[in-house]
PDB file of C-alpha atoms in Angstrom:
ATOM      1  CA  MET A 453     100.037  90.210  77.612  1.00  0.00           C
ATOM      2  CA  VAL A 454      97.479  87.511  76.844  1.00  0.00           C
ATOM      3  CA  LEU A 455      97.492  83.794  77.677  1.00  0.00           C
ATOM      4  CA  ALA A 456      97.174  81.451  74.706  1.00  0.00           C
ATOM      5  CA  ARG A 457      97.897  77.910  73.572  1.00  0.00           C
ATOM      6  CA  VAL A 458      99.914  77.154  70.465  1.00  0.00           C
ATOM      7  CA  ALA A 459      97.228  75.572  68.307  1.00  0.00           C
ATOM      8  CA  GLY A 460      99.314  75.025  65.205  1.00  0.00           C
ATOM      9  CA  THR A 461     101.698  76.455  62.670  1.00  0.00           C
ATOM     10  CA  VAL A 462     101.165  78.899  59.788  1.00  0.00           C
ATOM     11  CA  VAL A 463     103.174  78.788  56.575  1.00  0.00           C
ATOM     12  CA  ALA A 464     103.089  81.649  54.074  1.00  0.00           C
ATOM     13  CA  THR A 465     105.553  81.414  51.226  1.00  0.00           C
ATOM     14  CA  ARG A 466     104.475  84.680  49.580  1.00  0.00           C
ATOM     15  CA  LYS A 467     104.743  87.357  52.218  1.00  0.00           C
ATOM     16  CA  GLU A 468     106.471  90.575  53.184  1.00  0.00           C
ATOM     17  CA  PRO A 469     110.203  89.959  52.688  1.00  0.00           C
ATOM     18  CA  ARG A 470     110.993  91.020  56.242  1.00  0.00           C
ATOM     19  CA  LEU A 471     108.844  88.173  57.553  1.00  0.00           C
ATOM     20  CA  GLU A 472     111.191  85.680  55.885  1.00  0.00           C
ATOM     21  CA  GLY A 473     112.757  83.182  58.250  1.00  0.00           C
ATOM     22  CA  LEU A 474     110.315  83.916  61.082  1.00  0.00           C
ATOM     23  CA  THR A 475     108.357  81.107  62.678  1.00  0.00           C
ATOM     24  CA  LEU A 476     104.643  81.933  62.570  1.00  0.00           C
ATOM     25  CA  LEU A 477     102.440  80.084  64.996  1.00  0.00           C
ATOM     26  CA  LEU A 478      98.666  79.817  65.285  1.00  0.00           C
ATOM     27  CA  LEU A 479      97.539  80.804  68.800  1.00  0.00           C
ATOM     28  CA  GLU A 480      94.206  80.280  70.477  1.00  0.00           C
ATOM     29  CA  ARG A 481      93.431  82.615  73.386  1.00  0.00           C
ATOM     30  CA  LEU A 482      92.790  80.849  76.697  1.00  0.00           C
ATOM     31  CA  ASP A 483      90.367  81.515  79.536  1.00  0.00           C
ATOM     32  CA  PRO A 484      92.486  81.079  82.688  1.00  0.00           C
ATOM     33  CA  ALA A 485      89.367  80.166  84.705  1.00  0.00           C
ATOM     34  CA  THR A 486      89.029  76.939  82.703  1.00  0.00           C
ATOM     35  CA  MET A 487      92.317  76.872  80.734  1.00  0.00           C
ATOM     36  CA  ALA A 488      90.060  76.079  77.761  1.00  0.00           C
ATOM     37  CA  GLY A 489      90.353  77.734  74.361  1.00  0.00           C
ATOM     38  CA  LYS A 490      88.082  80.723  73.701  1.00  0.00           C
ATOM     39  CA  GLY A 491      87.779  80.023  69.973  1.00  0.00           C
ATOM     40  CA  GLU A 492      89.667  83.245  69.208  1.00  0.00           C
ATOM     41  CA  TYR A 493      92.713  82.729  67.023  1.00  0.00           C
ATOM     42  CA  LEU A 494      95.618  84.841  65.804  1.00  0.00           C
ATOM     43  CA  VAL A 495      98.976  84.411  64.117  1.00  0.00           C
ATOM     44  CA  ALA A 496     102.018  85.448  66.133  1.00  0.00           C
ATOM     45  CA  MET A 497     105.754  85.588  65.558  1.00  0.00           C
ATOM     46  CA  ASP A 498     107.644  83.180  67.761  1.00  0.00           C
ATOM     47  CA  SER A 499     110.679  84.534  69.603  1.00  0.00           C
ATOM     48  CA  VAL A 500     111.104  81.775  72.198  1.00  0.00           C
ATOM     49  CA  GLY A 501     110.782  78.467  70.336  1.00  0.00           C
ATOM     50  CA  ALA A 502     107.310  77.544  71.512  1.00  0.00           C
ATOM     51  CA  GLY A 503     105.920  74.172  70.481  1.00  0.00           C
ATOM     52  CA  VAL A 504     102.404  73.182  69.439  1.00  0.00           C
ATOM     53  CA  GLY A 505     100.279  72.517  72.512  1.00  0.00           C
ATOM     54  CA  GLU A 506     102.335  74.692  74.816  1.00  0.00           C
ATOM     55  CA  VAL A 507     100.760  77.476  76.870  1.00  0.00           C
ATOM     56  CA  VAL A 508     102.383  80.843  76.197  1.00  0.00           C
ATOM     57  CA  PHE A 509     101.686  84.529  76.499  1.00  0.00           C
ATOM     58  CA  TYR A 510     102.083  87.040  73.719  1.00  0.00           C
ATOM     59  CA  VAL A 511     102.387  90.811  73.344  1.00  0.00           C
ATOM     60  CA  ALA A 512     100.532  92.832  70.756  1.00  0.00           C
ATOM     61  CA  GLY A 513     101.204  96.123  69.047  1.00  0.00           C
ATOM     62  CA  SER A 514     104.590  97.772  68.867  1.00  0.00           C
ATOM     63  CA  SER A 515     105.896  95.873  71.907  1.00  0.00           C
ATOM     64  CA  ALA A 516     105.865  92.782  69.690  1.00  0.00           C
ATOM     65  CA  ARG A 517     108.826  94.289  67.831  1.00  0.00           C
ATOM     66  CA  MET A 518     110.964  94.763  70.948  1.00  0.00           C
ATOM     67  CA  THR A 519     112.933  91.540  70.691  1.00  0.00           C
ATOM     68  CA  ALA A 520     116.011  90.845  68.596  1.00  0.00           C
ATOM     69  CA  ALA A 521     114.146  88.300  66.475  1.00  0.00           C
ATOM     70  CA  THR A 522     111.120  90.513  65.804  1.00  0.00           C
ATOM     71  CA  GLU A 523     112.657  93.986  65.559  1.00  0.00           C
ATOM     72  CA  GLY A 524     111.520  95.944  62.493  1.00  0.00           C
ATOM     73  CA  LYS A 525     109.136  93.230  61.314  1.00  0.00           C
ATOM     74  CA  PRO A 526     105.736  94.154  59.877  1.00  0.00           C
ATOM     75  CA  SER A 527     103.911  92.201  62.571  1.00  0.00           C
ATOM     76  CA  ASP A 528     101.972  93.167  65.661  1.00  0.00           C
ATOM     77  CA  ALA A 529     102.015  89.992  67.772  1.00  0.00           C
ATOM     78  CA  ALA A 530     104.887  88.002  69.268  1.00  0.00           C
ATOM     79  CA  ILE A 531     105.074  85.124  71.718  1.00  0.00           C
ATOM     80  CA  ILE A 532     107.434  86.266  74.452  1.00  0.00           C
ATOM     81  CA  ALA A 533     107.195  83.519  77.066  1.00  0.00           C
ATOM     82  CA  ILE A 534     106.409  79.853  77.549  1.00  0.00           C
ATOM     83  CA  VAL A 535     104.299  79.377  80.657  1.00  0.00           C
ATOM     84  CA  ASP A 536     105.395  76.942  83.368  1.00  0.00           C
ATOM     85  CA  ALA A 537     102.456  77.421  85.709  1.00  0.00           C
ATOM     86  CA  VAL A 538      99.326  79.487  86.245  1.00  0.00           C
ATOM     87  CA  GLU A 539      97.863  80.070  89.702  1.00  0.00           C
ATOM     88  CA  LEU A 540      94.356  81.488  89.899  1.00  0.00           C
ATOM     89  CA  ASP A 541      92.632  82.390  93.187  1.00  0.00           C
ATOM     90  CA  GLY A 542      95.172  80.309  95.058  1.00  0.00           C
ATOM     91  CA  ALA A 543      94.734  77.168  92.924  1.00  0.00           C
ATOM     92  CA  LEU A 544      97.243  75.788  90.424  1.00  0.00           C
ATOM     93  CA  VAL A 545      95.152  75.716  87.259  1.00  0.00           C
ATOM     94  CA  TYR A 546      97.968  74.865  84.906  1.00  0.00           C
ATOM     95  CA  ARG A 547     101.370  73.253  85.204  1.00  0.00           C
ATOM     96  CA  LYS A 548     103.605  72.489  82.239  1.00  0.00           C
ATOM     97  CA  ASP A 549     104.112  68.706  82.208  1.00  0.00           C
ATOM     98  CA  VAL A 550     107.712  68.223  83.120  1.00  0.00           C
ATOM     99  CA  ALA A 551     109.147  65.475  80.801  1.00  0.00           C
TER     100      ALA A 551
ATOM    101  CA  MET B 925      94.136 102.696  82.120  1.00  0.00           C
ATOM    102  CA  ILE B 926      91.706  99.891  82.766  1.00  0.00           C
ATOM    103  CA  LEU B 927      90.626  98.461  86.107  1.00  0.00           C
ATOM    104  CA  GLY B 928      91.268  94.902  87.143  1.00  0.00           C
ATOM    105  CA  LYS B 929      91.601  92.641  90.147  1.00  0.00           C
ATOM    106  CA  VAL B 930      94.728  90.620  90.852  1.00  0.00           C
ATOM    107  CA  ALA B 931      93.448  87.063  90.345  1.00  0.00           C
ATOM    108  CA  GLY B 932      96.664  85.043  90.319  1.00  0.00           C
ATOM    109  CA  THR B 933     100.217  84.682  89.066  1.00  0.00           C
ATOM    110  CA  VAL B 934     101.869  83.345  85.931  1.00  0.00           C
ATOM    111  CA  VAL B 935     105.304  81.707  86.084  1.00  0.00           C
ATOM    112  CA  ALA B 936     107.355  81.723  82.880  1.00  0.00           C
ATOM    113  CA  THR B 937     111.038  80.928  83.055  1.00  0.00           C
ATOM    114  CA  ARG B 938     111.596  80.511  79.304  1.00  0.00           C
ATOM    115  CA  ARG B 939     111.227  84.034  77.964  1.00  0.00           C
ATOM    116  CA  SER B 940     112.282  85.935  74.905  1.00  0.00           C
ATOM    117  CA  ASP B 941     115.480  87.956  75.084  1.00  0.00           C
ATOM    118  CA  GLY B 942     113.426  91.100  75.238  1.00  0.00           C
ATOM    119  CA  VAL B 943     111.638  90.136  78.419  1.00  0.00           C
ATOM    120  CA  PRO B 944     113.175  90.702  81.881  1.00  0.00           C
ATOM    121  CA  GLY B 945     112.560  88.501  84.894  1.00  0.00           C
ATOM    122  CA  ALA B 946     109.462  90.132  86.314  1.00  0.00           C
ATOM    123  CA  ARG B 947     106.434  89.448  88.425  1.00  0.00           C
ATOM    124  CA  PHE B 948     103.681  88.437  85.992  1.00  0.00           C
ATOM    125  CA  LEU B 949     100.260  88.708  87.572  1.00  0.00           C
ATOM    126  CA  LEU B 950      96.980  87.411  86.209  1.00  0.00           C
ATOM    127  CA  VAL B 951      94.520  90.295  86.302  1.00  0.00           C
ATOM    128  CA  GLU B 952      90.759  89.900  85.843  1.00  0.00           C
ATOM    129  CA  LEU B 953      89.227  93.011  84.312  1.00  0.00           C
ATOM    130  CA  CYS B 954      86.485  94.544  86.421  1.00  0.00           C
ATOM    131  CA  SER B 955      84.104  97.476  86.677  1.00  0.00           C
ATOM    132  CA  HIS B 956      84.618 100.637  88.731  1.00  0.00           C
ATOM    133  CA  GLU B 957      82.631  98.867  91.442  1.00  0.00           C
ATOM    134  CA  GLY B 958      85.050  95.989  91.527  1.00  0.00           C
ATOM    135  CA  THR B 959      82.765  93.430  89.865  1.00  0.00           C
ATOM    136  CA  ALA B 960      84.714  91.014  87.725  1.00  0.00           C
ATOM    137  CA  ARG B 961      84.017  90.630  83.975  1.00  0.00           C
ATOM    138  CA  GLY B 962      85.535  87.197  83.298  1.00  0.00           C
ATOM    139  CA  GLU B 963      88.217  88.620  81.031  1.00  0.00           C
ATOM    140  CA  TYR B 964      91.871  88.197  81.947  1.00  0.00           C
ATOM    141  CA  LEU B 965      95.242  89.520  80.972  1.00  0.00           C
ATOM    142  CA  VAL B 966      98.823  89.029  82.139  1.00  0.00           C
ATOM    143  CA  ALA B 967     100.528  92.179  83.429  1.00  0.00           C
ATOM    144  CA  VAL B 968     103.934  93.028  84.833  1.00  0.00           C
ATOM    145  CA  ASP B 969     103.727  94.167  88.446  1.00  0.00           C
ATOM    146  CA  ASP B 970     106.212  96.702  89.764  1.00  0.00           C
ATOM    147  CA  VAL B 971     104.133  98.114  92.588  1.00  0.00           C
ATOM    148  CA  GLY B 972     103.757  94.956  94.632  1.00  0.00           C
ATOM    149  CA  ALA B 973     100.045  94.329  94.096  1.00  0.00           C
ATOM    150  CA  GLY B 974      98.606  91.520  96.165  1.00  0.00           C
ATOM    151  CA  PRO B 975      95.878  88.972  95.459  1.00  0.00           C
ATOM    152  CA  GLY B 976      92.390  90.458  95.253  1.00  0.00           C
ATOM    153  CA  GLU B 977      93.592  94.033  95.082  1.00  0.00           C
ATOM    154  CA  LEU B 978      91.992  96.405  92.577  1.00  0.00           C
ATOM    155  CA  VAL B 979      94.636  97.783  90.264  1.00  0.00           C
ATOM    156  CA  MET B 980      95.044 100.085  87.281  1.00  0.00           C
ATOM    157  CA  VAL B 981      96.580  98.463  84.186  1.00  0.00           C
ATOM    158  CA  THR B 982      98.331 100.401  81.424  1.00  0.00           C
ATOM    159  CA  GLN B 983      98.277  98.640  78.049  1.00  0.00           C
ATOM    160  CA  GLY B 984     100.156  99.077  74.800  1.00  0.00           C
ATOM    161  CA  PRO B 985     103.392 101.022  74.270  1.00  0.00           C
ATOM    162  CA  SER B 986     102.781 103.116  77.379  1.00  0.00           C
ATOM    163  CA  ALA B 987     103.453  99.980  79.392  1.00  0.00           C
ATOM    164  CA  ARG B 988     107.080 100.436  78.355  1.00  0.00           C
ATOM    165  CA  GLN B 989     107.403 103.870  79.987  1.00  0.00           C
ATOM    166  CA  THR B 990     109.171 102.693  83.127  1.00  0.00           C
ATOM    167  CA  GLU B 991     112.782 101.990  84.052  1.00  0.00           C
ATOM    168  CA  ARG B 992     112.292  98.210  83.985  1.00  0.00           C
ATOM    169  CA  THR B 993     109.991  97.886  81.017  1.00  0.00           C
ATOM    170  CA  GLN B 994     111.670 100.395  78.707  1.00  0.00           C
ATOM    171  CA  GLN B 995     112.410  98.883  75.254  1.00  0.00           C
ATOM    172  CA  LYS B 996     111.067  95.559  76.483  1.00  0.00           C
ATOM    173  CA  ALA B 997     108.566  93.302  74.714  1.00  0.00           C
ATOM    174  CA  LEU B 998     105.788  94.004  77.223  1.00  0.00           C
ATOM    175  CA  ASP B 999     102.360  95.566  76.673  1.00  0.00           C
ATOM    176  CA  ALA B1000     100.560  95.439  80.034  1.00  0.00           C
ATOM    177  CA  LEU B1001     101.761  97.003  83.291  1.00  0.00           C
ATOM    178  CA  ILE B1002     100.154  97.324  86.714  1.00  0.00           C
ATOM    179  CA  CYS B1003     100.804 100.992  87.352  1.00  0.00           C
ATOM    180  CA  GLY B1004      98.849 101.496  90.554  1.00  0.00           C
ATOM    181  CA  ILE B1005      96.872  99.901  93.374  1.00  0.00           C
ATOM    182  CA  VAL B1006      93.464 101.529  93.815  1.00  0.00           C
ATOM    183  CA  ASP B1007      92.425 102.648  97.287  1.00  0.00           C
ATOM    184  CA  GLN B1008      89.099 104.238  96.466  1.00  0.00           C
ATOM    185  CA  ILE B1009      86.818 105.144  93.549  1.00  0.00           C
ATOM    186  CA  ALA B1010      83.949 107.611  93.745  1.00  0.00           C
ATOM    187  CA  ALA B1011      81.419 108.065  90.923  1.00  0.00           C
ATOM    188  CA  GLY B1012      78.022 109.687  90.727  1.00  0.00           C
ATOM    189  CA  GLY B1013      78.585 111.336  94.088  1.00  0.00           C
ATOM    190  CA  ARG B1014      79.077 108.054  95.887  1.00  0.00           C
ATOM    191  CA  SER B1015      81.973 105.741  96.681  1.00  0.00           C
ATOM    192  CA  THR B1016      81.872 102.787  94.298  1.00  0.00           C
ATOM    193  CA  TYR B1017      84.955 101.017  95.618  1.00  0.00           C
ATOM    194  CA  ARG B1018      87.030 101.208  98.777  1.00  0.00           C
ATOM    195  CA  LYS B1019      90.053  99.034  99.367  1.00  0.00           C
ATOM    196  CA  GLY B1020      89.552  96.567 102.191  1.00  0.00           C
ATOM    197  CA  SER B1021      85.765  96.866 102.293  1.00  0.00           C
ATOM    198  CA  ARG B1022      83.667  93.817 101.466  1.00  0.00           C
ATOM    199  CA  GLU B1023      81.958  93.724  98.045  1.00  0.00           C
ATOM    200  CA  GLY B1024      79.133  96.180  97.865  1.00  0.00           C
ATOM    201  CA  ASP B1025      79.522  98.162 101.032  1.00  0.00           C
ATOM    202  CA  ALA B1026      82.049 100.555  99.446  1.00  0.00           C
TER     203      ALA B1026
END
């Protein structure tokens, strides 16, 4: 899986019928060493209700279709988790701001 | 499989239905000599890899070929902890040795 931040949303009214009703989010891959964006973007199906700005990780390839919401969809990337915290080399480099 | 070093952990309590509670480790990809490449991925750990250990990571659908990851939305699995690598007639990595004096 790969760490990313939800950078925005993607709307596509004309698309494969099976993609209907799916939330598509714009993700930017993150470098855990800095938690900064790497300038690499992709569109992923959302299966956990991630919000813009949140840190997530996503799966690619056929594993992306292994959730109830994404099964049988013509898509190869799905957000599967919203990250609470990232520890790197013993240091807490990210912590989801608890409201 | 690719080689990587266990660099940290990722905690994620809100997960998709297709994702079990699992140990998610942050792995930094590295060479067969154990030198890090500044590229990271998140992998499920079932073998109990510890910080700094050199591990083998299986990616893609093969990551689902275990009891716990079968049919799950996962695409990276730590499938082994490396003890030693030899290449070109010499040892390039040995677990527990300091960098370089493999």
